[in-house]
Amino acid sequence: MDGYAVLSSDGAGEFEVVGSSRAGGAGGAGTAVSPGTVCYITTGAPLPAGADAVVMVEETMPGASAGRVKISKAAKPRQNVREVGSDMAAGERVLAAGERVGAAEVRERQGSEWGGGDREEGGGAQN
């Protein structure tokens, strides 16, 4: 889900947006969340360093100035965060031998080890 990667201990309020983390892109390389800051994040993107939760964009409003966002509801630790590979069990077959890979198969397996770029950055979690 699209939203903002946050430090849950910050609670609700207005925050500086320090960057973005997008699925399939650079993943917010070099972007870190610290107290008082957030990072825009898209579905499936790596969680930026320092963040421990994601607030849905629907629970936000533009801030008082450019580069700021208001978060209306405090996040709980690990809210809207999944560990990489949590959608498949260890040893589970990803595809059968000879199976064609199309858009549906990729969608089903996003979050698996091969489904969407470098997932290790940012502590091995994604939203």
CSV table of N, CA and C in Angstrom, one decimal:
chain,number,residue,atom,x,y,z
A,1,MET,N,0.8,-1.2,0.0
A,1,MET,CA,0.0,0.0,0.0
A,1,MET,C,0.9,1.2,0.0
A,2,ASP,N,0.4,2.2,-0.7
A,2,ASP,CA,1.2,3.5,-0.7
A,2,ASP,C,0.9,4.3,0.6
A,3,GLY,N,2.0,4.9,1.0
A,3,GLY,CA,1.8,5.7,2.3
A,3,GLY,C,3.2,6.3,2.7
A,4,TYR,N,3.4,6.4,4.0
A,4,TYR,CA,4.6,7.0,4.5
A,4,TYR,C,5.3,6.0,5.5
A,5,ALA,N,6.5,5.8,5.3
A,5,ALA,CA,7.3,5.0,6.2
A,5,ALA,C,7.6,5.9,7.4
A,6,VAL,N,7.4,5.5,8.6
A,6,VAL,CA,7.5,6.3,9.8
A,6,VAL,C,8.2,5.6,10.9
A,7,LEU,N,8.6,6.4,11.9
A,7,LEU,CA,9.1,5.9,13.2
A,7,LEU,C,7.8,5.9,14.1
A,8,SER,N,7.3,4.7,14.4
A,8,SER,CA,6.0,4.7,15.2
A,8,SER,C,6.0,5.5,16.5
A,9,SER,N,7.2,5.6,17.1
A,9,SER,CA,7.2,6.3,18.4
A,9,SER,C,7.0,7.8,18.2
A,10,ASP,N,7.0,8.3,16.9
A,10,ASP,CA,6.8,9.7,16.6
A,10,ASP,C,5.3,10.1,16.8
A,11,GLY,N,4.4,9.1,16.7
A,11,GLY,CA,3.0,9.3,16.8
A,11,GLY,C,2.4,10.1,15.6
A,12,ALA,N,1.3,10.8,15.9
A,12,ALA,CA,0.6,11.6,14.9
A,12,ALA,C,1.2,13.0,14.9
A,13,GLY,N,1.0,13.7,13.8
A,13,GLY,CA,1.5,15.1,13.7
A,13,GLY,C,1.9,15.4,12.3
A,14,GLU,N,2.7,16.5,12.2
A,14,GLU,CA,3.2,17.0,10.9
A,14,GLU,C,4.7,16.7,10.8
A,15,PHE,N,5.1,16.1,9.6
A,15,PHE,CA,6.5,15.7,9.5
A,15,PHE,C,7.1,16.1,8.2
A,16,GLU,N,8.4,16.2,8.1
A,16,GLU,CA,9.2,16.5,6.9
A,16,GLU,C,9.3,15.2,6.1
A,17,VAL,N,9.0,15.3,4.8
A,17,VAL,CA,9.2,14.1,3.9
A,17,VAL,C,10.6,14.1,3.4
A,18,VAL,N,11.4,13.1,3.7
A,18,VAL,CA,12.9,13.2,3.4
A,18,VAL,C,13.2,12.4,2.1
A,19,GLY,N,12.3,11.8,1.5
A,19,GLY,CA,12.6,11.0,0.2
A,19,GLY,C,11.4,10.1,-0.1
A,20,SER,N,11.7,9.1,-1.0
A,20,SER,CA,10.8,8.1,-1.4
A,20,SER,C,11.4,6.8,-1.6
A,21,SER,N,10.7,5.7,-1.4
A,21,SER,CA,11.1,4.4,-1.7
A,21,SER,C,10.0,3.8,-2.6
A,22,ARG,N,10.5,3.4,-3.8
A,22,ARG,CA,9.5,2.9,-4.8
A,22,ARG,C,9.9,1.4,-5.2
A,23,ALA,N,8.9,0.6,-5.3
A,23,ALA,CA,9.1,-0.8,-5.7
A,23,ALA,C,9.7,-0.8,-7.1
A,24,GLY,N,10.7,-1.6,-7.3
A,24,GLY,CA,11.3,-1.8,-8.6
A,24,GLY,C,12.3,-0.7,-8.9
A,25,GLY,N,12.4,0.3,-8.1
A,25,GLY,CA,13.4,1.4,-8.4
A,25,GLY,C,14.6,1.2,-7.5
A,26,ALA,N,15.2,2.3,-7.2
A,26,ALA,CA,16.4,2.3,-6.4
A,26,ALA,C,16.1,2.0,-4.9
A,27,GLY,N,14.8,1.9,-4.6
A,27,GLY,CA,14.4,1.6,-3.2
A,27,GLY,C,14.7,2.6,-2.2
A,28,GLY,N,14.8,3.8,-2.5
A,28,GLY,CA,15.1,4.8,-1.5
A,28,GLY,C,16.5,4.7,-1.0
A,29,ALA,N,17.4,4.2,-1.8
A,29,ALA,CA,18.8,4.1,-1.4
A,29,ALA,C,19.3,5.4,-0.8
A,30,GLY,N,19.9,5.3,0.4
A,30,GLY,CA,20.4,6.4,1.1
A,30,GLY,C,19.4,7.2,1.9
A,31,THR,N,18.1,6.9,1.7
A,31,THR,CA,17.1,7.6,2.5
A,31,THR,C,16.9,6.9,3.8
A,32,ALA,N,17.0,7.7,4.9
A,32,ALA,CA,16.7,7.1,6.2
A,32,ALA,C,15.7,8.0,7.0
A,33,VAL,N,14.9,7.3,7.7
A,33,VAL,CA,13.9,8.0,8.6
A,33,VAL,C,14.5,8.2,10.0
A,34,SER,N,14.4,9.4,10.5
A,34,SER,CA,14.8,9.7,11.8
A,34,SER,C,13.6,10.4,12.5
A,35,PRO,N,13.7,10.6,13.8
A,35,PRO,CA,12.6,11.3,14.5
A,35,PRO,C,12.2,12.6,13.9
A,36,GLY,N,10.9,12.7,13.6
A,36,GLY,CA,10.4,14.0,13.0
A,36,GLY,C,10.4,13.9,11.5
A,37,THR,N,10.8,12.8,10.9
A,37,THR,CA,10.8,12.7,9.4
A,37,THR,C,10.1,11.4,9.0
A,38,VAL,N,9.6,11.4,7.7
A,38,VAL,CA,9.0,10.3,7.1
A,38,VAL,C,9.5,10.1,5.7
A,39,CYS,N,9.2,9.0,5.1
A,39,CYS,CA,9.6,8.8,3.7
A,39,CYS,C,8.4,8.2,2.9
A,40,TYR,N,8.0,8.8,1.8
A,40,TYR,CA,6.9,8.3,1.0
A,40,TYR,C,7.3,6.9,0.5
A,41,ILE,N,6.4,5.9,0.5
A,41,ILE,CA,6.7,4.6,0.1
A,41,ILE,C,5.6,4.0,-0.7
A,42,THR,N,5.9,3.2,-1.8
A,42,THR,CA,4.9,2.6,-2.6
A,42,THR,C,4.8,1.1,-2.2
A,43,THR,N,3.7,0.5,-2.6
A,43,THR,CA,3.5,-1.0,-2.3
A,43,THR,C,4.6,-1.8,-2.8
A,44,GLY,N,5.2,-2.7,-1.9
A,44,GLY,CA,6.2,-3.6,-2.3
A,44,GLY,C,7.6,-3.0,-2.2
A,45,ALA,N,7.7,-1.7,-1.9
A,45,ALA,CA,9.1,-1.1,-1.8
A,45,ALA,C,9.8,-1.5,-0.5
A,46,PRO,N,11.1,-1.5,-0.5
A,46,PRO,CA,11.8,-1.7,0.7
A,46,PRO,C,11.6,-0.6,1.8
A,47,LEU,N,11.5,-1.1,3.0
A,47,LEU,CA,11.3,-0.1,4.1
A,47,LEU,C,12.6,0.6,4.4
A,48,PRO,N,12.6,2.0,4.3
A,48,PRO,CA,13.8,2.7,4.5
A,48,PRO,C,14.4,2.5,5.9
A,49,ALA,N,15.7,2.6,6.0
A,49,ALA,CA,16.4,2.5,7.3
A,49,ALA,C,15.8,3.4,8.3
A,50,GLY,N,15.6,3.0,9.5
A,50,GLY,CA,15.1,3.8,10.6
A,50,GLY,C,13.6,3.7,10.8
A,51,ALA,N,12.9,3.4,9.7
A,51,ALA,CA,11.4,3.3,9.8
A,51,ALA,C,11.0,1.9,10.4
A,52,ASP,N,9.9,1.9,11.1
A,52,ASP,CA,9.4,0.6,11.7
A,52,ASP,C,7.9,0.4,11.4
A,53,ALA,N,7.3,1.3,10.6
A,53,ALA,CA,5.9,1.1,10.3
A,53,ALA,C,5.5,1.9,9.0
A,54,VAL,N,4.4,1.7,8.5
A,54,VAL,CA,3.9,2.4,7.3
A,54,VAL,C,2.5,2.9,7.6
A,55,VAL,N,2.2,4.2,7.4
A,55,VAL,CA,0.9,4.8,7.5
A,55,VAL,C,0.3,4.9,6.1
A,56,MET,N,-0.9,4.4,5.9
A,56,MET,CA,-1.6,4.5,4.6
A,56,MET,C,-1.7,6.0,4.2
A,57,VAL,N,-1.6,6.2,2.9
A,57,VAL,CA,-1.8,7.6,2.4
A,57,VAL,C,-3.1,8.1,2.8
A,58,GLU,N,-4.1,7.3,2.9
A,58,GLU,CA,-5.5,7.7,3.2
A,58,GLU,C,-5.6,8.3,4.6
A,59,GLU,N,-4.6,8.1,5.5
A,59,GLU,CA,-4.6,8.6,6.8
A,59,GLU,C,-3.6,9.8,6.9
A,60,THR,N,-3.4,10.5,5.8
A,60,THR,CA,-2.5,11.6,5.7
A,60,THR,C,-3.2,12.8,5.0
A,61,MET,N,-2.6,14.0,5.2
A,61,MET,CA,-3.0,15.2,4.4
A,61,MET,C,-1.8,16.0,4.1
A,62,PRO,N,-1.8,16.8,3.1
A,62,PRO,CA,-0.7,17.7,2.9
A,62,PRO,C,-0.3,18.5,4.1
A,63,GLY,N,0.9,18.8,4.3
A,63,GLY,CA,1.4,19.6,5.4
A,63,GLY,C,1.2,21.1,5.1
A,64,ALA,N,1.7,21.9,6.1
A,64,ALA,CA,1.5,23.4,6.0
A,64,ALA,C,2.4,23.9,4.8
A,65,SER,N,3.4,23.2,4.4
A,65,SER,CA,4.3,23.7,3.3
A,65,SER,C,4.7,22.5,2.5
A,66,ALA,N,5.3,22.8,1.4
A,66,ALA,CA,5.8,21.7,0.5
A,66,ALA,C,6.8,20.9,1.2
A,67,GLY,N,6.8,19.6,0.9
A,67,GLY,CA,7.7,18.7,1.6
A,67,GLY,C,7.4,18.3,3.0
A,68,ARG,N,6.1,18.5,3.3
A,68,ARG,CA,5.6,18.1,4.7
A,68,ARG,C,4.3,17.4,4.5
A,69,VAL,N,4.0,16.5,5.5
A,69,VAL,CA,2.8,15.8,5.5
A,69,VAL,C,2.2,15.7,6.9
A,70,LYS,N,0.9,15.7,7.0
A,70,LYS,CA,0.2,15.5,8.3
A,70,LYS,C,-0.2,14.1,8.4
A,71,ILE,N,0.1,13.4,9.5
A,71,ILE,CA,-0.4,12.1,9.8
A,71,ILE,C,-1.4,12.1,10.9
A,72,SER,N,-2.6,11.7,10.6
A,72,SER,CA,-3.7,11.8,11.5
A,72,SER,C,-3.8,10.8,12.6
A,73,LYS,N,-3.2,9.6,12.4
A,73,LYS,CA,-3.3,8.5,13.3
A,73,LYS,C,-1.9,7.9,13.6
A,74,ALA,N,-1.6,7.7,14.8
A,74,ALA,CA,-0.3,7.1,15.1
A,74,ALA,C,-0.2,5.7,14.7
A,75,ALA,N,1.0,5.3,14.2
A,75,ALA,CA,1.2,3.9,13.7
A,75,ALA,C,1.7,3.1,14.9
A,76,LYS,N,1.4,1.8,14.8
A,76,LYS,CA,1.9,0.8,15.8
A,76,LYS,C,3.2,0.2,15.2
A,77,PRO,N,4.2,-0.2,16.0
A,77,PRO,CA,5.4,-0.8,15.4
A,77,PRO,C,5.0,-2.0,14.5
A,78,ARG,N,5.6,-2.1,13.3
A,78,ARG,CA,5.4,-3.1,12.3
A,78,ARG,C,4.1,-3.0,11.6
A,79,GLN,N,3.3,-1.9,11.8
A,79,GLN,CA,2.1,-1.8,11.1
A,79,GLN,C,2.3,-1.7,9.6
A,80,ASN,N,1.5,-2.5,8.8
A,80,ASN,CA,1.6,-2.5,7.3
A,80,ASN,C,3.0,-2.8,6.8
A,81,VAL,N,3.7,-3.6,7.5
A,81,VAL,CA,5.1,-4.1,7.1
A,81,VAL,C,5.1,-5.6,7.1
A,82,ARG,N,5.6,-6.1,6.0
A,82,ARG,CA,5.8,-7.6,5.9
A,82,ARG,C,7.3,-7.9,5.7
A,83,GLU,N,7.7,-9.0,6.2
A,83,GLU,CA,9.1,-9.4,6.0
A,83,GLU,C,9.2,-10.0,4.6
A,84,VAL,N,10.4,-9.8,4.1
A,84,VAL,CA,10.7,-10.3,2.7
A,84,VAL,C,10.5,-11.8,2.7
A,85,GLY,N,9.7,-12.3,1.8
A,85,GLY,CA,9.5,-13.8,1.6
A,85,GLY,C,8.4,-14.3,2.5
A,86,SER,N,7.7,-13.5,3.3
A,86,SER,CA,6.7,-14.0,4.2
A,86,SER,C,5.5,-14.6,3.5
A,87,ASP,N,5.4,-14.4,2.2
A,87,ASP,CA,4.2,-14.9,1.5
A,87,ASP,C,4.5,-16.3,1.0
A,88,MET,N,5.7,-16.9,1.2
A,88,MET,CA,6.0,-18.2,0.8
A,88,MET,C,6.7,-18.9,2.0
A,89,ALA,N,6.5,-20.2,2.1
A,89,ALA,CA,7.2,-21.0,3.1
A,89,ALA,C,8.6,-21.4,2.6
A,90,ALA,N,9.5,-21.7,3.5
A,90,ALA,CA,10.8,-22.2,3.0
A,90,ALA,C,10.6,-23.5,2.3
A,91,GLY,N,11.2,-23.7,1.2
A,91,GLY,CA,11.1,-24.9,0.4
A,91,GLY,C,9.9,-25.0,-0.5
A,92,GLU,N,9.0,-24.0,-0.4
A,92,GLU,CA,7.8,-24.1,-1.2
A,92,GLU,C,8.2,-23.8,-2.7
A,93,ARG,N,7.5,-24.5,-3.6
A,93,ARG,CA,7.8,-24.4,-5.0
A,93,ARG,C,7.3,-23.0,-5.5
A,94,VAL,N,8.2,-22.3,-6.2
A,94,VAL,CA,7.8,-21.0,-6.7
A,94,VAL,C,7.1,-21.2,-8.1
A,95,LEU,N,7.7,-22.0,-8.9
A,95,LEU,CA,7.1,-22.3,-10.2
A,95,LEU,C,7.5,-23.8,-10.6
A,96,ALA,N,6.6,-24.4,-11.3
A,96,ALA,CA,6.9,-25.8,-11.8
A,96,ALA,C,7.9,-25.7,-13.0
A,97,ALA,N,8.7,-26.7,-13.2
A,97,ALA,CA,9.6,-26.7,-14.3
A,97,ALA,C,8.8,-26.5,-15.6
A,98,GLY,N,9.3,-25.6,-16.4
A,98,GLY,CA,8.7,-25.4,-17.7
A,98,GLY,C,7.5,-24.4,-17.7
A,99,GLU,N,7.0,-24.0,-16.5
A,99,GLU,CA,5.9,-23.1,-16.4
A,99,GLU,C,6.3,-21.7,-16.9
A,100,ARG,N,5.4,-21.1,-17.7
A,100,ARG,CA,5.6,-19.8,-18.3
A,100,ARG,C,5.4,-18.7,-17.2
A,101,VAL,N,6.3,-17.7,-17.3
A,101,VAL,CA,6.2,-16.6,-16.3
A,101,VAL,C,5.5,-15.4,-17.1
A,102,GLY,N,4.3,-15.1,-16.6
A,102,GLY,CA,3.6,-13.9,-17.1
A,102,GLY,C,3.3,-12.9,-16.0
A,103,ALA,N,2.5,-11.9,-16.3
A,103,ALA,CA,2.2,-10.9,-15.3
A,103,ALA,C,1.6,-11.4,-14.1
A,104,ALA,N,0.6,-12.4,-14.2
A,104,ALA,CA,-0.1,-13.0,-13.1
A,104,ALA,C,0.9,-13.7,-12.2
A,105,GLU,N,1.9,-14.4,-12.7
A,105,GLU,CA,2.8,-15.2,-11.9
A,105,GLU,C,3.8,-14.2,-11.2
A,106,VAL,N,4.1,-13.1,-11.8
A,106,VAL,CA,5.0,-12.2,-11.2
A,106,VAL,C,4.3,-11.5,-10.0
A,107,ARG,N,3.0,-11.1,-10.3
A,107,ARG,CA,2.2,-10.5,-9.2
A,107,ARG,C,2.1,-11.4,-8.0
A,108,GLU,N,1.8,-12.7,-8.3
A,108,GLU,CA,1.6,-13.7,-7.2
A,108,GLU,C,2.9,-13.8,-6.4
A,109,ARG,N,4.0,-13.7,-7.0
A,109,ARG,CA,5.3,-13.9,-6.3
A,109,ARG,C,6.1,-12.7,-5.9
A,110,GLN,N,5.5,-11.5,-6.1
A,110,GLN,CA,6.2,-10.3,-5.6
A,110,GLN,C,6.4,-10.5,-4.1
A,111,GLY,N,7.6,-10.2,-3.6
A,111,GLY,CA,7.9,-10.4,-2.2
A,111,GLY,C,8.7,-11.6,-2.0
A,112,SER,N,8.7,-12.5,-3.0
A,112,SER,CA,9.6,-13.7,-2.9
A,112,SER,C,11.0,-13.2,-3.2
A,113,GLU,N,11.9,-14.1,-3.0
A,113,GLU,CA,13.3,-13.6,-3.2
A,113,GLU,C,13.6,-13.0,-4.6
A,114,TRP,N,12.9,-13.4,-5.6
A,114,TRP,CA,13.2,-12.9,-7.0
A,114,TRP,C,12.2,-11.9,-7.5
A,115,GLY,N,11.2,-11.5,-6.6
A,115,GLY,CA,10.1,-10.8,-7.2
A,115,GLY,C,10.2,-9.3,-7.0
A,116,GLY,N,11.2,-8.6,-7.4
A,116,GLY,CA,11.1,-7.2,-7.4
A,116,GLY,C,12.3,-6.4,-7.0
A,117,GLY,N,13.5,-6.8,-7.4
A,117,GLY,CA,14.7,-6.0,-7.1
A,117,GLY,C,15.3,-6.3,-5.8
A,118,ASP,N,16.2,-5.5,-5.4
A,118,ASP,CA,17.0,-5.6,-4.2
A,118,ASP,C,16.2,-5.4,-3.0
A,119,ARG,N,15.8,-6.4,-2.3
A,119,ARG,CA,14.9,-6.3,-1.1
A,119,ARG,C,15.7,-6.3,0.2
A,120,GLU,N,17.0,-6.4,0.2
A,120,GLU,CA,17.8,-6.5,1.4
A,120,GLU,C,18.0,-5.1,2.0
A,121,GLU,N,18.1,-4.1,1.2
A,121,GLU,CA,18.3,-2.8,1.7
A,121,GLU,C,17.2,-2.4,2.6
A,122,GLY,N,17.5,-1.7,3.7
A,122,GLY,CA,16.4,-1.2,4.6
A,122,GLY,C,16.0,-2.3,5.6
A,123,GLY,N,16.8,-3.3,5.9
A,123,GLY,CA,16.5,-4.2,6.9
A,123,GLY,C,15.7,-5.4,6.5
A,124,GLY,N,15.5,-5.6,5.2
A,124,GLY,CA,14.8,-6.8,4.8
A,124,GLY,C,13.3,-6.8,5.0
A,125,ALA,N,12.7,-5.7,5.0
A,125,ALA,CA,11.3,-5.6,5.2
A,125,ALA,C,10.7,-4.8,4.0
A,126,GLN,N,9.5,-5.0,3.8
A,126,GLN,CA,8.8,-4.2,2.7
A,126,GLN,C,7.4,-3.9,3.2
A,127,ASN,N,6.8,-3.0,2.5
A,127,ASN,CA,5.4,-2.6,2.9
A,127,ASN,C,4.5,-3.4,2.0
